[in-house]
Every structure is written in structure tokens, then in C-alpha cells.
Amino acid sequence: MFGLKTDWSLEVLPRYFTLEDYEGGMARWCPGCGDHGVLAAVQRICRDAQLKPESTVSVSGIGCSSRFPHYMKTYGFHGLHGRALPVACGIKSRRPELTIWVATGDGDCCSIGAAHWVHAIRYNMDMVVMLFDNNVYGLTKNQTSPTSRPGSKTNTHPRGSFLPPLNPALTTLSISNVSFVAQTVDWNPVHVYATLKAAYEHKGLSFVRILQRCPQYTPKVFEEAQRDPSLMLLLEHEKGVQADPAGTKIYTNRTQHDPSDINAARQIASREDVIPIGLLFRDADRPRYEEFSSLGADVTIEEKVQALEKELDRFAI
Amino acid sequence: MESGRNSAVVHEQGAARQVREAIVEIVSDSGEGAQKAGQSFATVCAKMGNGVWTVEIIPAEIKPPARSRAGASGIRIRFGSKAVTNMGDQADVVVAFNEQVLYGRIMADAFREGTVILLENRWAKDADEQIRDMYATAVEDFRARGLIVHELPLHEACLKYTTDPRLGKNMFVLGMLCHIYQLNLDLAANEVRAAFKKKGDKVIEQNLALLRGGGEFAAENLTYRFNVPAMPTRQDLVVTNGNQAVGLGVMASGMDLVSMYPITPATSATHYLAGVFQNLGGFIHQAEDEIAAIGFAIGASYAGKTACTITSGPGLALKTEFIGLAVMAEVPLVIVDVQRGGPATGLPTKIEQGDLFAALYASPGDAPKVVMAAATIEECFHMVITARKLAESFRTPVILLTDANLATGQTPYARPRVREDWMAAPIDQSPWPEGVTPYEWDPETGLSRRPIPGQRGGQYVLTGLAHTKQSHVAYDPRANQVGCEMRSRKFAALASTLLPPKIHGDDQGDLLVVGWGSTLGTIDEAVERVREEGYRVSSIHLRFLSPLEPGLAEIFGRFKRVMTIELNYSDPPSGFGGDVQSARRAQLAQYLRAQTLCDVDYWSITPGQPLQPGQVHGVIMERLAAMGVVDQRAAAAHAG
């Protein structure tokens, strides 16, 4: 018996979760949509971390990617257009033990929900926020989004859109109390997985922008970068995203980027000649709002009654 | 029998005159402390056993220009031997720190012939000739209007006690009023000590000197002396305003999250809570906007912590979409709407009952929910507790309507007996029963049990999409109809548990007045007066607007005429240009007509101030005259 633990049989986890435990209804996204791959990556991370499905909540707004919670077998909240973040923050506020995944699109997050995006970054509550950015409104059938490139021909701008796009990563990096910003691309599932894993492991709000193509409306939006991997910039660092090298070896254009350097992060995020992927910024020491909002959970009913009586004393005549 | 409102003050000599009640106002520029003095005065009255009701006079700006008509800031205190439930009619005694602010009150019909004005006279000798002229002209005008004006050197008298009378004059005035109404000066001194506790002994001593100085000044310079006999009760009482009552109610309800965005006149509820909520383990989330405030509350509620959001009309408008989500997904939630004048920014600091339709109907589609209205400050406390219980029992948002009058008014009421069962039980995290769906609607009541994150086996996706009982997106044509019906059935179930409204007065007669919200005390008092005059008038006051309290059509049928009295806008009943069909009715009247199929008449206005009982009395008399119950001249005499 030497070398074998005699009590090995007791090591069996009382509950072991397989991928199936996180797989909800059959996804109704278009064939070829990057959302399928992101969903698979999240389910894998849940399985790897053995997250209890009942203590995991997927929250979303409205849009194609916001159907995400329906395809998870966890708790889910598929709410209103642009409003995923206030709901997610509310869930976390008094239940900090819950694991939260937020799915939001470029219209949902950067347009109608932009105010909440700014403030959620500042609240920095522990959750993963996945921005499914395909540069277009898909569910409502091909309208210009805030991240559409100028000249994009859409149903609202048939002769081409007018304005330069908003840069979600750079914008997020400019918000005070930002704690985690990463970028990845849907056509590299290995990197998507590694990036989301790093996001999950970060304590604080992890903002991950996932560049995607919409097979229906923007299938060729990243065609050049797909054809020529040198138009990508892989961010590498010991504190960065640790993707399987087999999945990133095509990227010849690489740089060592220390994710604790916010100025460098902003510089990289603002580059327009390449698409940077990897971890732009991380600071694990930022205050998290749930540290304050969840206080008081241990106050007993007796203590509450006592405190209320004391308050009533103040108004007594 | 002499009624309180007729207790005309005359400049008399000698002993104090006994009156059943009095209405006192202190008006000043903003920042001169009139409200503080008035609140202390009211507290002393209440402690002595008088009934009291205060109304704050609030300008829309923080520091409006000094000596401006619209900048009047202050307080009215109505106190009497019996319980006082509203602000009453015209004031008896007014202390004014300048003459211009009095015009604001004259426009508000706050004075009558014979109202005594104790007026700061320093403006008569102001360095600015224009101010001297304005003062002289105004005083002359006031006298021509029948006001009894006493010009007093208040500023100068305060200089004996302080170098800056602007900061101390209010306590001096408190001393004056305590002398005039024979209030216990020791009790007033306690209020002063409490008010300046944080500022240290030196400030307390100075203000106590001002208080005593004011009393001495009144004794030397004024002959007014009144006694409003108190009737102390052995019941334990508390004095709060309506927003404090809401805050106390939130704590008593066991809710531990308030998610809000600053908006007048709702925010002071949060100001109160902010200081004390943490003692009960609660947290206030100041969100980035009104939408996020309710979204955050819904998130917390979804996760098992029923939350509350407190707002006012414009905020309610912004929250509309989320309220619809809470209806659709059956998320318990308490929304307090402290109504102000609308639409748009409207009258931010002033009262209106204009949000009934918004509360009932604002969400698109069919969005039934509970709508309740507090009629008293005490109800602001108890109804929050009820609201949370209903929200959870019926898995629904509950809108509780209060208003600016309740929010800032103060009155004594029975101290609530706190019960442990008001407090929230720990969240149920026991495994979800197998085979039970997240919306296992009871086919009769539409009620269903709600899974909470953390409950093993209860995983479901809450969705704002039309959905089945499995919370799956409704793709078949019947599913949406079923969902709508189940959500509607809950309110029929709730309605079946409600009692019919109590009738104030006889249960049949010529006229039934129907009210809702903070007008209760005023309407009841007016109805009491017409009843004493021999008319067959009764009133009911609705607390539940959705679902409605039962039996209304039957009650209405026992009166020749039914009318609502409301503080919101309505066209004349005949419409403009004779277009009756398009005439826009007072909100409750329109709603009751639709729901009861009864001919409900109405009278409503939007002055931005509470109704006066005399005004309501006049309306009732006019209506009785139109019915032929009383002749026109008698009605005109009363209304006049």
C-alpha cells in the first residue's frame, strides 16, 4: 500500500460538476456566431472551478449576446436593454458569495447602458463583465453601434456611418477604480478561454472586451486581422493572460506588457494599427463596493429591534 | 360653540385668552432658521400634550435672493386641544423676518383679516432707500388688507445676546412665541440644547440667552397671551415627519437595502436613514441615476433581499421600464413615491397628487401592481411594512404613494410597537423541491413560490420576455395570455382580502366625498363642519388604489352624489368649449368612474400647497347648492 493514500475513497467530492451541469437550453444564436465559443469557455471555467450552479448567476441586458443566461444552467437574469450592470451590482451587494457573469453587447453596454458601465467600473464589484463587441446591433437587424467603424453601411446609415468609434478598452481604462481590463477575439477560442479564466480569478470587476464578428451583418469586420496575424498584438507577461502557447503561436507580433502599468495599458489600448489582445491592466488592490454594501448581514433580529426602539426613543415625546 | 378657526386674535389686555387651537407661522429668507424654531415650537406643544401639525414653507432654491416674494422659507404650526390632522385655514399669528416674504404667504391665502403680523422693523431704517420704501409701502398695504401689523425691533433686541442676529433670531422668536402661547420654557430650552448639542456649550448658552431674551421681549412689548389647553395622553407618542416615518418604516419592515438617487422631496427620507440604517445592518446605495437605483434594488431583491427604492415623480417616470420588468418577472420590490408637482420638473418642493395614473399605468403593456397611498404620517410608517409583506407574499412590486405635505409635515402619533415578525427572516436556501417550476402559478390565485439564488435545484433564468411557468421564452400564442392572466389573478386574490373603506359620517346621504393620500385630515375636518351645520355629507378615504378596496359601487349607490376632492389637475366638468367627452377629470374620479361604472364627480386644483378645510367646506357647500340641497346664497356665504 506504500505510496497510496488509504483513505482515497473519502476524497471523492460529494458533488462533482461536469460541463452538463452548466449547459442550459440549446443556444439559438446563428451558426458561426462567436457567442457559442464564449459560452463554451465560461462553462469550462465553471466546471474547472467546480462552481456550484446554484451559487452562480449569469446576468445580461438585451441583445443577441444577452441571451447568454438562457444557455447556462445556473441562476440567470435576462433583464432590460442596457441595465445588466445595475442588476448585477444589486445581486452582489448583499450576496457577495455569489459568482456573477455579466453578458453585454456593444449597444447594451457602450450606448444605452453607458452610464452604468462607467459607474460599475468604479464600483468594482467582483464579477466578470464580458463585452461581446461585434460592432453592430444584431438582434434589431443591423444598425450602427457605438463601436462601428466609420463608413459602416447599416440600416440606419446606408451611405456609411459618420463618427469614429468609441474605444471600450481605452474608455474603461480611464475610469477611476478600474481594476481589470483585457481584450480577446472570438476567432481564437484558446485565448478567449485563458482571458476569461484570468478574469474569473481576479477579485474585482473584470472587464473583458471580446471582439467578434456577426456572421449575419459584420462577417468581414476583422477579415484583415484574421488573414494577417501580424495585425494582432499579443500582450505577454508573467502577470498577464497565460494562454496555451499552441493557440497563440501564430502571433508573431508580441510585446511584454506589465499589466500593473496603467499608462502603458492606455497607450496600447489606443493603438489603431494593431488589435492588442491579452491583459491590459490589473490591480487587485482596488476597493470593491461589496466590501461596504454587504456590511451588517450579521446583525440579528434582536439587535435590529433594539436599534429600532432606540431610534423611536429619539422621536418620543 | 366657538370653532378653532374663528379664534380671531384681538389686541387684548390682561390675562391670557383661552382658545381651542391656533395657527402660527414663522417666515423668513432661506437660511434664517425659521423652520428650526418652528419645529422646536411644535415639539414643545406636542410634549405639553397638544395636537400639532406643521407644514414647511420651502422655496425651490437653496438660497433664493433675500427679501424676495417667492423666496419665503418658513413653517406653519397648527396646534390645538385635540388632535390636529392638517394645516388648517388662515394663520392667527405670524412672525416675519422681512416684509417681502409675507407677499408669498398672502398669495397662498395664508392670512385673513385680523391675522397678527409681528414684523422685523430694521428695514424701515435700512441704508438702502429702495428697501426703506419697499418696507413702508408694504406695511401700509398689509394694514389696508386688514392685517394687524406690529413693527418690532427684533434684530436690535437680539444684538444684546449675539453679534450676528441673523443666526440667532430664530431662537429669540421661539422665546417670544413660547411667551405668547404660554409654553413651558424649560421644555423649549431642552429643544435648544438638543438642536445645538454638536456645536458646544458656548453656542448652547448663547441660544438659551436668546430664547429667554425673546420671552422677556414679548412680555415687555406685546400684550398677546393665549392658552391652548393641552390634553396630555398616557399613550406613548412619537413626533416625526412623513419621510422620517418612511425611514423608520423601512427599518421596521426588515428591508436592509435602500437604493436611491437624490430627488426632492424624497431624499430627506434617505438623509434620515443614512445616519442610522447601519445600526440595523442596512445599507443605502446612492446609485448613478434613478434607473440604476431601481435596477440595483431589483438585483438585490432577486437575490433574496427585498429592497426599497425611494423617489419622486420624475424618478418614478425613469423607473417605469424596470417596474414593468419587476411585474413581468414577479420580483418583490417596494417603491416609495413622495409626490411633488408635475409634469417634468414641475413644483419640486411642493405638494400634488398627480402621480396616481403614473403609478397605476405608466409601464407599457399590462403591468398590474399594488398601489397604496398613505393618508397620515403614521401611515407612512406602517404602510412600508405592509408594502414589503405584500411585495413578498404576492411576488410583486408595490408602489407606496406619499407626498410633499406628508414628507415635511410633523405630527405626534402613537409610538409603534415593534414586532420581531416585521423583520426579514433569513433567506431560504433550502433545496428547491424537484419538479416545481419557478412560476408554479396557482391557477386560482396566480401565486407562486420564488426560487432564490443559492437554492440548489432552483436554477432558472429570470427574463423580461413573456415566459412560461418554466420561465422559458413564450413562443406559442397562448403562453403570453396565460402569463398575463396569472399576474392579474394575484391582485384579485389580494383584493379579496381587503376590507371595504370605513365611512366617515352616516353610511348614506346626499353627498359622499372620496379622497386619497394626505388630504384625509382636511377633508374629514371640512365634512365634520358641514355635518355640524346639518348636512347629510359623508366621506371615505382610499388607501388601496390597486387593487381597489371592495364594495365601492355599493357604497356610492347609497349617496345622491359622489365626488372626489384631489390635489391634481382637472378640466371644468363641462370641458372646454363644451366638449364634455374630452374633459380631463381628476385622476381618482376618472379611475373610479371606469372601475365602478358610477357617476363620480370631482373637484381638484394644483396650487402646490395643501388644501385648507375652509376651502373644502366651500366646495362641498357649492356642490350641495348645485344639487338643490342648500340654497345658492347660503353656499356663497359659506364659500366667501
Tab-separated table of C-alpha atoms in Angstrom, chain B residues 277-619:
chain	number	residue	atom	x	y	z
B	277	PHE	CA	-29.570	52.385	8.937
B	278	GLN	CA	-26.267	50.681	9.623
B	279	ASN	CA	-27.295	50.109	13.231
B	280	LEU	CA	-29.837	47.675	11.820
B	281	GLY	CA	-27.370	46.213	9.354
B	282	GLY	CA	-28.855	48.156	6.463
B	283	PHE	CA	-27.158	49.818	3.526
B	284	ILE	CA	-28.038	52.804	1.388
B	285	HIS	CA	-26.926	52.664	-2.214
B	286	GLN	CA	-26.758	56.055	-3.878
B	287	ALA	CA	-26.949	54.996	-7.499
B	288	GLU	CA	-25.702	56.800	-10.592
B	289	ASP	CA	-29.257	57.517	-11.705
B	290	GLU	CA	-32.892	56.680	-10.999
B	291	ILE	CA	-32.828	53.754	-13.402
B	292	ALA	CA	-29.777	52.212	-11.788
B	293	ALA	CA	-31.321	52.802	-8.369
B	294	ILE	CA	-34.274	50.561	-9.118
B	295	GLY	CA	-32.160	48.096	-11.105
B	296	PHE	CA	-29.859	47.663	-8.131
B	297	ALA	CA	-32.858	47.165	-5.830
B	298	ILE	CA	-34.327	44.591	-8.201
B	299	GLY	CA	-30.990	42.760	-8.289
B	300	ALA	CA	-30.873	42.604	-4.506
B	301	SER	CA	-34.491	41.522	-4.378
B	302	TYR	CA	-33.940	38.815	-6.962
B	303	ALA	CA	-31.100	37.566	-4.758
B	304	GLY	CA	-33.479	37.288	-1.811
B	305	LYS	CA	-33.079	40.648	-0.087
B	306	THR	CA	-36.262	42.567	-0.727
B	307	ALA	CA	-35.216	46.131	-1.319
B	308	CYS	CA	-36.741	49.535	-1.415
B	309	THR	CA	-36.268	52.487	-3.708
B	310	ILE	CA	-37.482	55.937	-2.700
B	311	THR	CA	-38.168	58.578	-5.308
B	312	SER	CA	-40.489	61.291	-6.559
B	313	GLY	CA	-42.451	61.790	-9.791
B	314	PRO	CA	-39.622	62.374	-12.281
B	315	GLY	CA	-37.759	59.441	-10.773
B	316	LEU	CA	-40.837	57.255	-10.988
B	317	ALA	CA	-41.032	58.130	-14.673
B	318	LEU	CA	-37.448	56.974	-15.212
B	319	LYS	CA	-38.046	53.768	-13.280
B	320	THR	CA	-41.034	52.822	-15.393
B	321	GLU	CA	-39.309	50.225	-17.550
B	322	PHE	CA	-37.799	48.457	-14.560
B	323	ILE	CA	-41.143	48.457	-12.761
B	324	GLY	CA	-42.519	46.663	-15.799
B	325	LEU	CA	-39.711	44.119	-15.507
B	326	ALA	CA	-40.486	43.575	-11.822
B	327	VAL	CA	-44.127	42.992	-12.782
B	328	MET	CA	-43.268	40.628	-15.633
B	329	ALA	CA	-40.670	38.661	-13.673
B	330	GLU	CA	-42.596	38.920	-10.376
B	331	VAL	CA	-39.810	40.453	-8.326
B	332	PRO	CA	-40.859	41.766	-4.901
B	333	LEU	CA	-39.946	45.410	-4.573
B	334	VAL	CA	-41.089	48.461	-2.611
B	335	ILE	CA	-41.157	51.786	-4.447
B	336	VAL	CA	-41.968	54.855	-2.391
B	337	ASP	CA	-43.071	57.838	-4.478
B	338	VAL	CA	-43.066	61.061	-2.478
B	339	GLN	CA	-45.231	63.002	-4.912
B	340	ARG	CA	-44.493	66.575	-5.933
B	341	GLY	CA	-45.996	68.815	-8.587
B	342	GLY	CA	-45.529	67.675	-12.176
B	343	PRO	CA	-45.116	67.057	-15.080
B	344	ALA	CA	-41.408	67.449	-15.822
B	345	THR	CA	-39.626	69.324	-13.051
B	346	GLY	CA	-42.969	70.811	-12.052
B	347	LEU	CA	-43.119	72.028	-8.474
B	348	PRO	CA	-40.152	70.233	-6.927
B	349	THR	CA	-40.748	71.230	-3.330
B	350	LYS	CA	-44.499	71.361	-3.365
B	351	ILE	CA	-47.397	69.000	-2.955
B	352	GLU	CA	-49.524	67.443	-5.673
B	353	GLN	CA	-51.435	64.188	-6.019
B	354	GLY	CA	-50.591	63.899	-9.663
B	355	ASP	CA	-48.848	60.525	-9.834
B	356	LEU	CA	-51.836	58.217	-9.451
B	357	PHE	CA	-52.088	57.432	-13.147
B	358	ALA	CA	-48.312	57.140	-13.438
B	359	ALA	CA	-48.292	54.670	-10.564
B	360	LEU	CA	-51.192	52.662	-11.958
B	361	TYR	CA	-50.424	52.684	-15.643
B	362	ALA	CA	-47.002	54.044	-16.520
B	363	SER	CA	-45.409	50.786	-17.687
B	364	PRO	CA	-46.151	49.695	-21.231
B	365	GLY	CA	-48.320	46.641	-21.711
B	366	ASP	CA	-50.400	45.216	-18.928
B	367	ALA	CA	-48.460	45.817	-15.739
B	368	PRO	CA	-50.626	45.311	-12.675
B	369	LYS	CA	-49.034	46.074	-9.338
B	370	VAL	CA	-50.023	47.111	-5.856
B	371	VAL	CA	-50.550	50.845	-5.438
B	372	MET	CA	-51.174	52.198	-1.962
B	373	ALA	CA	-51.380	55.732	-0.610
B	374	ALA	CA	-50.561	56.826	2.920
B	375	ALA	CA	-53.110	59.262	4.342
B	376	THR	CA	-51.248	60.232	7.504
B	377	ILE	CA	-47.691	60.490	8.728
B	378	GLU	CA	-48.299	57.483	10.943
B	379	GLU	CA	-49.354	55.503	7.883
B	380	CYS	CA	-46.081	56.428	6.191
B	381	PHE	CA	-44.511	54.188	8.821
B	382	HIS	CA	-46.943	51.290	8.869
B	383	MET	CA	-47.562	51.131	5.147
B	384	VAL	CA	-43.905	50.486	4.345
B	385	ILE	CA	-44.131	47.376	6.497
B	386	THR	CA	-47.350	46.340	4.762
B	387	ALA	CA	-45.770	47.088	1.398
B	388	ARG	CA	-42.886	44.719	1.988
B	389	LYS	CA	-45.181	41.960	3.222
B	390	LEU	CA	-47.403	42.341	0.169
B	391	ALA	CA	-44.415	42.539	-2.172
B	392	GLU	CA	-43.147	39.200	-0.932
B	393	SER	CA	-46.467	37.460	-0.426
B	394	PHE	CA	-47.722	38.423	-3.863
B	395	ARG	CA	-44.349	38.430	-5.602
B	396	THR	CA	-44.922	41.917	-6.954
B	397	PRO	CA	-43.692	45.486	-6.952
B	398	VAL	CA	-45.635	47.715	-4.580
B	399	ILE	CA	-45.821	51.458	-5.094
B	400	LEU	CA	-46.458	53.444	-1.944
B	401	LEU	CA	-47.562	56.997	-2.647
B	402	THR	CA	-46.914	59.734	-0.124
B	403	ASP	CA	-46.441	63.430	-0.907
B	404	ALA	CA	-44.542	66.578	-0.078
B	405	ASN	CA	-47.099	67.522	2.559
B	406	LEU	CA	-46.658	64.292	4.482
B	407	ALA	CA	-42.918	64.286	3.831
B	408	THR	CA	-42.202	67.568	5.572
B	409	GLY	CA	-45.180	67.836	7.929
B	410	GLN	CA	-44.740	66.813	11.557
B	411	THR	CA	-47.294	65.461	13.956
B	412	PRO	CA	-47.384	63.288	17.065
B	413	TYR	CA	-48.743	59.756	16.750
B	414	ALA	CA	-48.850	56.528	18.700
B	415	ARG	CA	-45.411	55.064	19.133
B	416	PRO	CA	-45.270	51.915	17.008
B	417	ARG	CA	-44.979	48.683	18.944
B	418	VAL	CA	-42.144	46.993	17.148
B	419	ARG	CA	-42.693	43.365	16.303
B	420	GLU	CA	-39.991	40.844	15.518
B	421	ASP	CA	-42.081	39.303	12.788
B	422	TRP	CA	-41.836	42.544	10.806
B	423	MET	CA	-38.163	41.818	10.336
B	424	ALA	CA	-36.998	39.702	7.426
B	425	ALA	CA	-36.403	36.061	8.096
B	426	PRO	CA	-33.074	34.698	6.863
B	427	ILE	CA	-33.160	33.900	3.168
B	428	ASP	CA	-34.488	30.444	2.413
B	429	GLN	CA	-31.605	28.445	0.996
B	430	SER	CA	-33.126	25.009	1.386
B	431	PRO	CA	-33.094	22.900	-1.785
B	432	TRP	CA	-35.832	23.698	-4.274
B	433	PRO	CA	-38.442	20.928	-4.464
B	434	GLU	CA	-37.914	18.772	-7.504
B	435	GLY	CA	-40.397	19.199	-10.301
B	436	VAL	CA	-41.610	22.595	-9.114
B	437	THR	CA	-41.245	25.318	-11.755
B	438	PRO	CA	-40.058	28.853	-10.982
B	439	TYR	CA	-43.543	30.169	-11.707
B	440	GLU	CA	-45.714	27.353	-10.414
B	441	TRP	CA	-48.791	29.577	-10.667
B	442	ASP	CA	-51.767	28.552	-8.598
B	443	PRO	CA	-54.486	28.568	-11.236
B	444	GLU	CA	-56.900	30.321	-8.872
B	445	THR	CA	-54.684	32.939	-7.193
B	446	GLY	CA	-51.794	33.230	-9.637
B	447	LEU	CA	-49.446	32.935	-6.681
B	448	SER	CA	-46.210	31.007	-6.879
B	449	ARG	CA	-43.138	30.338	-4.823
B	450	ARG	CA	-39.945	32.098	-5.786
B	451	PRO	CA	-36.530	30.416	-6.116
B	452	ILE	CA	-33.615	32.392	-4.694
B	453	PRO	CA	-30.033	32.095	-5.957
B	454	GLY	CA	-28.262	29.691	-3.658
B	455	GLN	CA	-31.207	27.299	-3.579
B	456	ARG	CA	-29.979	24.044	-5.039
B	457	GLY	CA	-32.159	22.815	-7.863
B	458	GLY	CA	-33.995	26.126	-8.207
B	459	GLN	CA	-31.867	27.469	-11.043
B	460	TYR	CA	-33.939	29.420	-13.529
B	461	VAL	CA	-33.433	32.376	-15.775
B	462	LEU	CA	-35.488	35.372	-14.825
B	463	THR	CA	-36.498	37.083	-18.022
B	464	GLY	CA	-38.327	40.204	-19.046
B	465	LEU	CA	-39.591	38.330	-22.074
B	466	ALA	CA	-43.052	36.851	-21.995
B	467	HIS	CA	-42.485	33.494	-20.434
B	468	THR	CA	-43.981	30.202	-19.428
B	469	LYS	CA	-44.163	28.867	-15.908
B	470	GLN	CA	-40.745	27.319	-16.525
B	471	SER	CA	-39.518	30.871	-17.202
B	472	HIS	CA	-38.889	29.812	-20.765
B	473	VAL	CA	-39.441	32.330	-23.517
B	474	ALA	CA	-43.072	32.157	-24.593
B	475	TYR	CA	-43.073	31.190	-28.255
B	476	ASP	CA	-46.588	29.822	-28.504
B	477	PRO	CA	-49.599	32.133	-28.833
B	478	ARG	CA	-51.287	31.079	-25.614
B	479	ALA	CA	-48.353	31.370	-23.259
B	480	ASN	CA	-48.385	35.161	-23.064
B	481	GLN	CA	-52.115	35.228	-22.381
B	482	VAL	CA	-51.620	32.727	-19.542
B	483	GLY	CA	-48.764	34.772	-18.049
B	484	CYS	CA	-50.814	37.975	-18.170
B	485	GLU	CA	-53.740	36.246	-16.572
B	486	MET	CA	-51.705	34.706	-13.781
B	487	ARG	CA	-50.083	38.037	-12.959
B	488	SER	CA	-53.516	39.629	-12.905
B	489	ARG	CA	-55.137	36.970	-10.755
B	490	LYS	CA	-52.777	37.824	-7.894
B	491	PHE	CA	-54.448	41.178	-7.490
B	492	ALA	CA	-57.916	39.676	-7.463
B	493	ALA	CA	-56.626	37.408	-4.707
B	494	LEU	CA	-55.263	40.403	-2.810
B	495	ALA	CA	-58.495	42.360	-3.330
B	496	SER	CA	-60.468	39.524	-1.801
B	497	THR	CA	-58.557	40.044	1.446
B	498	LEU	CA	-59.224	43.795	1.697
B	499	LEU	CA	-61.919	45.398	3.812
B	500	PRO	CA	-64.320	47.993	2.416
B	501	PRO	CA	-63.364	51.561	3.371
B	502	LYS	CA	-64.720	52.975	6.617
B	503	ILE	CA	-67.321	55.661	6.096
B	504	HIS	CA	-66.762	58.887	7.983
B	505	GLY	CA	-70.256	60.030	8.854
B	506	ASP	CA	-73.529	58.302	8.046
B	507	ASP	CA	-73.455	55.409	5.637
B	508	GLN	CA	-75.976	57.105	3.362
B	509	GLY	CA	-76.862	60.672	2.492
B	510	ASP	CA	-76.758	63.430	-0.074
B	511	LEU	CA	-73.075	63.668	-0.824
B	512	LEU	CA	-70.121	61.319	-0.421
B	513	VAL	CA	-66.663	62.848	-0.655
B	514	VAL	CA	-63.910	60.448	-1.722
B	515	GLY	CA	-60.279	61.263	-1.087
B	516	TRP	CA	-56.878	59.621	-1.096
B	517	GLY	CA	-53.480	60.494	0.324
B	518	SER	CA	-52.583	63.377	2.588
B	519	THR	CA	-55.886	65.251	2.207
B	520	LEU	CA	-57.545	62.955	4.777
B	521	GLY	CA	-57.393	65.336	7.726
B	522	THR	CA	-58.542	68.336	5.708
B	523	ILE	CA	-61.459	66.548	4.065
B	524	ASP	CA	-62.598	64.974	7.332
B	525	GLU	CA	-62.478	68.327	9.095
B	526	ALA	CA	-64.497	70.019	6.344
B	527	VAL	CA	-67.025	67.185	6.307
B	528	GLU	CA	-67.280	67.469	10.078
B	529	ARG	CA	-68.138	71.165	9.726
B	530	VAL	CA	-70.881	70.644	7.153
B	531	ARG	CA	-72.274	67.812	9.213
B	532	GLU	CA	-72.395	70.092	12.256
B	533	GLU	CA	-74.290	72.507	10.055
B	534	GLY	CA	-76.855	69.793	9.471
B	535	TYR	CA	-75.983	68.467	6.013
B	536	ARG	CA	-76.021	64.832	5.040
B	537	VAL	CA	-72.445	64.555	3.862
B	538	SER	CA	-70.003	61.703	4.497
B	539	SER	CA	-66.528	60.825	3.306
B	540	ILE	CA	-64.349	57.834	2.574
B	541	HIS	CA	-60.612	57.764	2.075
B	542	LEU	CA	-58.898	55.124	-0.021
B	543	ARG	CA	-55.594	53.545	0.988
B	544	PHE	CA	-55.563	50.852	-1.682
B	545	LEU	CA	-55.759	52.159	-5.220
B	546	SER	CA	-54.687	48.932	-6.907
B	547	PRO	CA	-56.401	46.696	-6.247
B	548	LEU	CA	-59.258	48.889	-5.051
B	549	GLU	CA	-60.900	48.363	-1.720
B	550	PRO	CA	-64.086	46.360	-2.235
B	551	GLY	CA	-67.695	47.489	-2.142
B	552	LEU	CA	-67.241	50.964	-3.595
B	553	ALA	CA	-70.109	50.859	-6.102
B	554	GLU	CA	-72.423	49.667	-3.372
B	555	ILE	CA	-71.371	52.492	-1.031
B	556	PHE	CA	-71.615	55.054	-3.834
B	557	GLY	CA	-75.162	53.864	-4.524
B	558	ARG	CA	-76.256	54.994	-1.080
B	559	PHE	CA	-75.478	58.649	-1.798
B	560	LYS	CA	-77.233	61.013	-4.183
B	561	ARG	CA	-73.913	62.272	-5.380
B	562	VAL	CA	-70.302	61.118	-5.129
B	563	MET	CA	-67.343	63.397	-5.664
B	564	THR	CA	-63.611	63.179	-5.241
B	565	ILE	CA	-61.542	66.027	-3.874
B	566	GLU	CA	-57.976	65.888	-5.093
B	567	LEU	CA	-54.816	67.887	-5.472
B	568	ASN	CA	-54.274	67.343	-9.172
B	569	TYR	CA	-55.340	68.968	-12.392
B	570	SER	CA	-58.771	68.628	-13.951
B	571	ASP	CA	-60.722	70.487	-16.620
B	572	PRO	CA	-64.051	72.009	-15.667
B	573	PRO	CA	-66.621	69.162	-15.657
B	574	SER	CA	-68.257	70.572	-18.780
B	575	GLY	CA	-64.911	70.547	-20.562
B	576	PHE	CA	-63.514	73.392	-22.616
B	577	GLY	CA	-65.758	74.659	-25.364
B	578	GLY	CA	-68.482	72.351	-24.141
B	579	ASP	CA	-66.583	69.222	-25.113
B	580	VAL	CA	-67.627	67.036	-22.190
B	581	GLN	CA	-66.318	63.894	-23.802
B	582	SER	CA	-62.754	65.178	-23.819
B	583	ALA	CA	-62.926	66.831	-20.386
B	584	ARG	CA	-59.990	65.622	-18.382
B	585	ARG	CA	-61.049	64.547	-14.922
B	586	ALA	CA	-59.311	64.424	-11.599
B	587	GLN	CA	-57.316	61.192	-11.554
B	588	LEU	CA	-59.110	59.263	-8.828
B	589	ALA	CA	-62.501	60.329	-10.210
B	590	GLN	CA	-61.645	59.116	-13.677
B	591	TYR	CA	-60.326	55.835	-12.296
B	592	LEU	CA	-63.343	55.259	-10.049
B	593	ARG	CA	-65.735	56.003	-12.904
B	594	ALA	CA	-64.022	53.373	-15.007
B	595	GLN	CA	-63.814	50.796	-12.238
B	596	THR	CA	-67.216	51.253	-10.576
B	597	LEU	CA	-69.309	52.464	-13.544
B	598	CYS	CA	-70.679	55.100	-11.158
B	599	ASP	CA	-71.072	58.786	-11.957
B	600	VAL	CA	-68.221	60.128	-9.850
B	601	ASP	CA	-67.958	63.897	-9.785
B	602	TYR	CA	-64.807	65.746	-8.776
B	603	TRP	CA	-63.153	68.935	-7.690
B	604	SER	CA	-59.413	69.331	-7.901
B	605	ILE	CA	-56.745	72.036	-8.058
B	606	THR	CA	-52.972	72.303	-8.270
B	607	PRO	CA	-51.886	75.194	-6.047
B	608	GLY	CA	-48.765	73.439	-4.814
B	609	GLN	CA	-49.962	73.675	-1.241
B	610	PRO	CA	-52.191	71.562	0.964
B	611	LEU	CA	-55.930	72.153	0.871
B	612	GLN	CA	-57.477	74.216	3.647
B	613	PRO	CA	-60.501	72.808	5.440
B	614	GLY	CA	-62.395	76.054	4.840
B	615	GLN	CA	-61.712	75.759	1.137
B	616	VAL	CA	-63.020	72.171	1.047
B	617	HIS	CA	-66.007	73.255	3.112
B	618	GLY	CA	-66.774	75.873	0.464
B	619	VAL	CA	-66.505	73.286	-2.313
